[in-house]
Coordinates of C-alpha atoms in Angstrom, one line a residue:
M462 CA 0.1 -0.4 0.0
P463 CA 1.4 3.5 -0.7
D464 CA 2.1 6.0 1.8
T465 CA -0.5 8.4 -0.3
I466 CA -4.1 6.1 -0.5
R467 CA -5.6 7.9 -3.7
I468 CA -9.7 8.1 -3.6
G469 CA -11.8 8.1 -6.4
V470 CA -15.5 9.4 -5.5
V471 CA -18.1 7.8 -7.4
G472 CA -21.2 10.4 -7.6
A473 CA -20.8 13.1 -5.3
G474 CA -23.8 13.0 -3.9
A475 CA -25.2 15.2 -0.3
N476 CA -23.9 13.0 2.0
T477 CA -20.5 12.8 0.7
R478 CA -20.7 15.9 0.4
R479 CA -21.2 16.3 3.9
H480 CA -19.7 13.8 5.3
H481 CA -16.7 11.5 3.3
I482 CA -14.9 14.1 1.3
P483 CA -14.0 16.7 4.3
N484 CA -14.0 13.5 7.2
L485 CA -11.5 11.8 4.3
K486 CA -9.7 14.9 3.4
K487 CA -8.8 15.3 7.5
I488 CA -6.8 12.3 7.3
A489 CA -3.5 12.3 7.2
G490 CA -1.9 10.4 4.0
V491 CA -5.6 10.5 2.3
E492 CA -6.1 12.2 -1.2
I493 CA -9.1 12.9 -3.2
A494 CA -7.9 11.9 -6.9
S495 CA -10.8 12.1 -8.7
V496 CA -14.5 12.5 -9.0
A497 CA -17.0 11.2 -11.5
N498 CA -20.2 13.1 -11.5
R499 CA -23.3 11.7 -13.8
S500 CA -22.8 14.6 -15.9
R501 CA -19.2 16.3 -16.4
A502 CA -20.2 20.0 -14.8
S503 CA -21.7 18.4 -12.0
S504 CA -18.2 16.9 -11.1
E505 CA -16.7 19.9 -12.6
R506 CA -18.2 22.3 -9.6
V507 CA -17.5 18.9 -7.2
A508 CA -14.1 19.5 -7.7
Q509 CA -13.8 22.8 -7.7
E510 CA -16.0 23.3 -4.0
F511 CA -13.1 20.4 -2.6
G512 CA -10.4 21.2 -4.3
I513 CA -9.8 17.9 -6.4
P514 CA -6.8 17.7 -8.7
R515 CA -9.2 15.0 -11.6
V516 CA -13.3 15.0 -13.3
H517 CA -13.0 11.2 -15.1
E518 CA -15.9 11.0 -18.3
S519 CA -17.3 7.7 -16.1
W520 CA -17.6 6.2 -13.2
R521 CA -16.0 2.8 -15.6
E522 CA -13.2 5.0 -16.4
L523 CA -12.8 5.8 -13.0
V524 CA -12.3 2.6 -10.9
N525 CA -10.0 1.3 -14.2
D526 CA -7.4 4.5 -13.3
P527 CA -4.3 3.5 -12.1
G528 CA -3.9 5.8 -9.8
I529 CA -7.0 5.3 -8.4
D530 CA -7.0 3.7 -5.0
A531 CA -10.2 3.6 -3.1
V532 CA -13.3 4.2 -4.9
V533 CA -16.0 6.1 -2.4
I534 CA -19.9 5.4 -4.3
G535 CA -22.6 8.7 -3.6
T536 CA -24.5 7.7 -5.9
W537 CA -27.9 6.3 -6.2
P538 CA -28.7 2.4 -5.7
Y539 CA -29.1 1.5 -9.1
L540 CA -25.4 1.8 -9.7
H541 CA -24.2 1.0 -6.2
C542 CA -23.6 -3.0 -7.6
P543 CA -21.8 -2.1 -11.1
V544 CA -19.2 0.5 -9.7
T545 CA -18.3 -1.9 -6.4
L546 CA -18.2 -4.7 -8.7
G547 CA -16.2 -2.9 -11.1
A548 CA -14.1 -1.1 -8.3
L549 CA -13.1 -5.1 -7.5
A550 CA -12.0 -5.9 -10.7
A551 CA -10.0 -3.3 -11.3
G552 CA -8.3 -3.3 -7.4
K553 CA -9.6 -1.3 -5.4
H554 CA -10.5 -0.9 -2.2
V555 CA -14.7 0.1 -2.1
L556 CA -16.8 2.3 0.6
T557 CA -20.3 2.7 -1.7
E558 CA -22.9 4.8 0.3
A559 CA -26.2 2.6 2.1
R560 CA -29.1 0.8 0.6
M561 CA -26.3 -1.5 -0.1
A562 CA -28.0 -2.1 -3.8
L563 CA -31.2 -2.5 -5.0
N564 CA -31.8 -5.8 -4.4
A565 CA -30.3 -8.8 -2.6
T566 CA -29.8 -9.8 -6.1
E567 CA -27.3 -6.8 -6.4
A568 CA -26.4 -8.1 -3.3
R569 CA -25.1 -11.5 -3.0
Q570 CA -23.4 -10.4 -6.7
M571 CA -21.6 -7.9 -4.1
L572 CA -21.0 -10.2 -1.4
A573 CA -19.2 -12.8 -3.9
A574 CA -17.0 -10.5 -5.4
S575 CA -15.3 -8.4 -2.3
R576 CA -15.0 -12.9 -0.7
A577 CA -13.2 -13.5 -4.3
R578 CA -11.2 -10.3 -3.5
P579 CA -9.9 -10.8 0.7
D580 CA -6.8 -8.2 0.3
L581 CA -9.4 -5.2 -0.8
V582 CA -11.4 -4.0 2.1
T583 CA -15.6 -3.4 1.6
Q584 CA -18.0 -1.4 3.8
V585 CA -21.0 -0.1 3.8
V586 CA -22.3 3.7 5.0
P587 CA -24.1 2.4 8.4
G588 CA -28.1 3.6 9.3
P589 CA -26.4 6.3 12.0
A590 CA -29.7 6.3 14.0
T591 CA -29.3 5.3 16.8
F592 CA -25.9 5.7 16.9
A593 CA -25.8 7.9 20.3
A594 CA -27.5 4.6 22.1
D595 CA -26.0 1.7 20.2
P596 CA -23.3 1.0 23.2
M597 CA -25.3 1.6 25.8
V598 CA -28.4 0.0 25.1
M599 CA -26.6 -3.2 23.6
Q600 CA -24.8 -3.3 27.2
L601 CA -28.2 -3.4 29.1
L602 CA -29.4 -6.2 27.4
A603 CA -27.0 -8.4 27.7
D604 CA -26.3 -6.6 31.0
G605 CA -29.9 -8.5 30.9
H606 CA -31.2 -5.8 33.2
I607 CA -34.9 -6.1 31.5
G608 CA -35.0 -9.8 31.8
E609 CA -35.3 -11.5 28.9
L610 CA -36.5 -9.7 25.3
Q611 CA -40.7 -10.5 24.2
A612 CA -40.8 -8.0 21.7
L613 CA -40.0 -4.7 20.0
D614 CA -41.8 -2.1 18.8
L615 CA -40.9 0.1 16.4
H616 CA -42.7 3.4 14.7
V617 CA -41.2 6.0 11.9
S618 CA -43.6 8.2 10.6
T619 CA -42.2 11.8 8.2
G620 CA -46.1 12.8 8.8
L621 CA -49.2 13.4 6.5
L622 CA -49.6 12.6 3.6
N623 CA -48.2 14.9 0.6
R624 CA -50.1 14.5 -2.1
D625 CA -48.7 17.2 -4.1
A626 CA -45.3 16.3 -4.3
P627 CA -42.7 15.6 -6.7
L628 CA -41.5 12.1 -7.5
H629 CA -38.3 11.8 -5.3
W630 CA -35.2 8.8 -6.0
R631 CA -36.4 6.7 -3.6
M632 CA -40.0 6.8 -4.5
N633 CA -38.4 5.9 -8.2
R634 CA -38.2 2.1 -8.5
D635 CA -35.9 2.4 -11.2
Y636 CA -33.4 4.5 -8.5
S637 CA -34.3 2.9 -5.5
G638 CA -34.8 -0.6 -6.3
M639 CA -36.4 -2.2 -3.6
N640 CA -35.4 0.0 -0.9
I641 CA -38.5 1.8 1.1
M642 CA -38.2 5.5 3.1
S643 CA -36.3 4.7 6.0
M644 CA -36.7 0.9 6.9
G645 CA -33.1 -1.0 6.2
I646 CA -31.6 2.3 7.8
W647 CA -33.9 1.2 11.3
Y648 CA -33.8 -2.9 10.3
E649 CA -29.8 -1.9 10.5
C650 CA -30.4 -0.5 14.0
I651 CA -32.1 -2.7 15.7
S652 CA -30.3 -6.0 14.2
R653 CA -27.3 -4.8 16.0
W654 CA -29.1 -4.8 19.9
V655 CA -31.3 -7.9 18.8
G656 CA -30.1 -9.6 16.1
P657 CA -32.0 -10.6 12.9
A658 CA -35.3 -11.2 11.5
K659 CA -35.6 -15.4 10.6
A660 CA -39.5 -14.3 9.5
V661 CA -41.8 -12.1 8.2
M662 CA -44.9 -10.6 7.0
A663 CA -46.1 -7.4 5.0
R664 CA -48.4 -5.2 4.3
T665 CA -47.6 -2.3 1.9
R666 CA -49.9 0.4 0.9
V667 CA -48.6 3.1 -2.3
A668 CA -50.9 6.0 -1.2
V669 CA -50.4 7.6 -4.4
P670 CA -50.1 6.1 -7.0
Y671 CA -49.0 8.4 -9.6
R672 CA -46.9 11.8 -9.2
F673 CA -45.1 13.9 -11.6
D674 CA -41.3 12.9 -12.8
A675 CA -39.3 16.4 -13.3
E676 CA -36.7 14.2 -14.8
R677 CA -38.7 12.9 -17.6
G678 CA -41.4 15.7 -17.6
E679 CA -44.2 13.1 -17.6
R680 CA -46.4 11.4 -14.3
R681 CA -45.7 8.4 -13.8
A682 CA -47.2 5.3 -11.4
V683 CA -45.4 4.5 -7.6
E684 CA -44.0 1.6 -6.6
V685 CA -42.5 2.1 -3.9
P686 CA -45.1 3.0 -0.9
D687 CA -46.0 5.3 1.2
H688 CA -46.7 2.6 3.9
V689 CA -45.3 -0.7 5.3
E690 CA -46.4 -2.6 8.5
V691 CA -44.2 -5.7 9.7
L692 CA -45.1 -8.1 12.1
A693 CA -41.3 -9.6 12.2
D694 CA -40.4 -13.2 14.5
L695 CA -36.6 -12.4 15.4
A696 CA -33.8 -15.1 15.5
N697 CA -34.2 -14.4 20.0
G698 CA -37.7 -16.0 20.0
A699 CA -38.8 -12.1 20.4
I700 CA -41.3 -11.3 17.8
A701 CA -41.4 -7.3 15.7
R702 CA -44.0 -5.3 15.2
L703 CA -42.0 -2.5 12.8
H704 CA -43.6 0.4 10.4
W705 CA -43.0 2.6 8.3
S706 CA -45.2 5.7 6.8
S707 CA -45.2 8.9 4.8
V708 CA -48.6 8.9 6.0
A709 CA -49.0 9.5 10.0
G710 CA -49.2 12.2 10.8
F711 CA -48.7 13.4 14.2
M712 CA -47.6 9.9 15.3
P713 CA -45.3 10.1 17.6
G714 CA -41.2 9.2 17.0
P715 CA -39.4 7.5 15.1
E716 CA -39.1 5.1 18.7
V717 CA -38.4 2.1 19.7
W718 CA -39.8 0.1 21.9
L719 CA -38.0 -2.7 23.9
F720 CA -40.5 -5.1 26.2
G721 CA -38.9 -7.5 27.8
S722 CA -39.9 -10.2 31.0
E723 CA -38.4 -7.9 34.2
G724 CA -39.0 -4.2 32.7
T725 CA -38.9 -2.3 29.3
L726 CA -36.5 0.7 27.3
R727 CA -38.0 3.4 25.4
F728 CA -34.8 4.9 22.6
E729 CA -36.6 8.5 21.0
G730 CA -34.6 9.1 17.8
Q731 CA -35.8 13.3 18.3
G732 CA -32.6 13.5 20.5
A733 CA -31.6 10.8 21.1
V734 CA -33.5 9.8 24.4
L735 CA -33.2 6.8 26.0
S736 CA -35.5 5.9 29.1
G737 CA -35.9 2.8 31.1
G738 CA -39.2 1.2 34.2
R739 CA -38.0 -2.2 35.9
R740 CA -40.2 -4.5 37.8
G741 CA -41.4 -2.2 40.5
D742 CA -40.7 1.5 38.9
K743 CA -43.4 3.3 38.6
E744 CA -42.6 5.1 35.6
M745 CA -40.3 5.2 33.2
T746 CA -37.3 7.8 33.8
R747 CA -34.5 8.8 31.9
I748 CA -31.1 6.9 31.3
A749 CA -27.9 9.4 30.4
I750 CA -25.5 7.8 28.4
P751 CA -22.2 8.0 29.2
E752 CA -19.6 9.5 27.5
D753 CA -18.1 5.9 26.3
K754 CA -20.9 4.6 25.9
T755 CA -22.2 7.0 22.9
Y756 CA -21.3 5.5 19.0
R757 CA -19.6 8.6 17.1
W758 CA -19.3 9.1 13.4
R759 CA -16.1 7.5 12.2
V760 CA -16.7 5.3 8.7
E761 CA -14.0 6.9 6.6
E762 CA -11.7 7.3 10.2
E763 CA -12.6 2.7 9.7
F764 CA -12.5 2.5 6.7
I765 CA -8.8 3.8 5.7
G766 CA -7.6 1.9 9.6
A767 CA -9.2 -1.1 7.1
I768 CA -7.3 -0.6 4.2
R769 CA -4.0 0.7 6.0
G770 CA -4.7 -3.2 8.7
K771 CA -5.2 -1.9 11.9
E772 CA -9.1 -2.1 12.2
P773 CA -11.1 -4.7 10.6
I774 CA -15.2 -3.3 8.5
R775 CA -17.2 -3.3 11.9
R776 CA -20.2 -0.3 10.1
T777 CA -21.0 -1.9 7.7
S778 CA -19.6 -4.6 7.2
F779 CA -21.0 -6.7 3.1
L780 CA -22.5 -9.9 5.1
D781 CA -24.5 -7.0 7.3
A782 CA -25.7 -4.8 4.3
V783 CA -26.9 -8.1 3.0
N784 CA -29.2 -9.1 6.4
Y785 CA -31.3 -6.1 5.5
M786 CA -31.4 -6.3 1.8
D787 CA -32.5 -10.4 2.1
F788 CA -35.0 -8.6 4.7
T789 CA -36.4 -5.7 2.3
E790 CA -36.7 -7.9 -0.2
A791 CA -38.1 -10.7 2.2
V792 CA -41.0 -7.5 2.9
H793 CA -41.8 -7.4 -0.9
I794 CA -43.1 -11.0 -1.2
S795 CA -44.9 -11.3 1.5
S796 CA -47.1 -8.1 0.8
R797 CA -47.1 -9.3 -3.0
E798 CA -47.5 -13.0 -1.9
G799 CA -49.8 -12.5 1.3
R800 CA -47.3 -15.3 3.0
R801 CA -44.7 -15.5 5.4
V802 CA -41.8 -14.8 4.5
Y803 CA -38.1 -17.2 5.7
L804 CA -34.4 -15.1 7.0
P805 CA -32.5 -15.1 5.1
L806 CA -34.0 -15.8 2.3
A807 CA -31.0 -18.3 0.7

């Protein structure tokens, strides 16, 4: 590995500009060497903003450049698989934005390609929604603070239905694939606490069947649901009731409830507030989270540390990302076919 790690950026989207590029530039011995966006004009704007010396005409040109050591993929999910496969084939380390891919099949292709190149580092940007409480919640559960976990409730809502909003890329199956709202993010987060689901039953609803697509200049059918209800059997024996919605106005949240045989924990996403109550308590009270029991954003630091052989990838590995892509696709299958779907899918 050369002293300087040269990074090529494919798709400098909002998260890449907000986090990945600035944070990578802060790390000694790391250079953002090139960028390739959807258009040359867009690439040049990003290059000028961040002082990136080169612009490539396409992602294929970038990943095959011998002057690039690692590729950061900040595109929408539709390009995550082809760019990852191309980058790994060209001998580049890969950090890709979440969600991992369009579907579970693509995710498994990415995992297989990464396993074929164990000398290369692969990472998916983790869901950060519970970072502030992750170590604390995991310790409380491991210590038996609420006894044996019986059930988990998750509620996430963006508010009242907006019928007039144009087609966002997250609503566009071509760009977002099987991914639905923030479903994959939150499933990844709760999986850190309680492990994966082993079976799901789901119902979904598209509340606005047509929206205006500014890119095409026409109305088009919407396939990505606005409301999702999931009943899941967890591998640890508990039951999970999971709810994501862009139609549930005035619903509190996002929040996660963990119900155990001896107590309850509640995590409120707004403000990252953790509360709890145990048998004998009259009410739930706030649980202070010490500084050493929070997890700070260190995605880029972990990526470079792994390339330099100093640490493994923990958040998030390709295998963990395949697990949430399996869950995502299982939700679609269950809703479409009206049946229980078992995990993993393959």
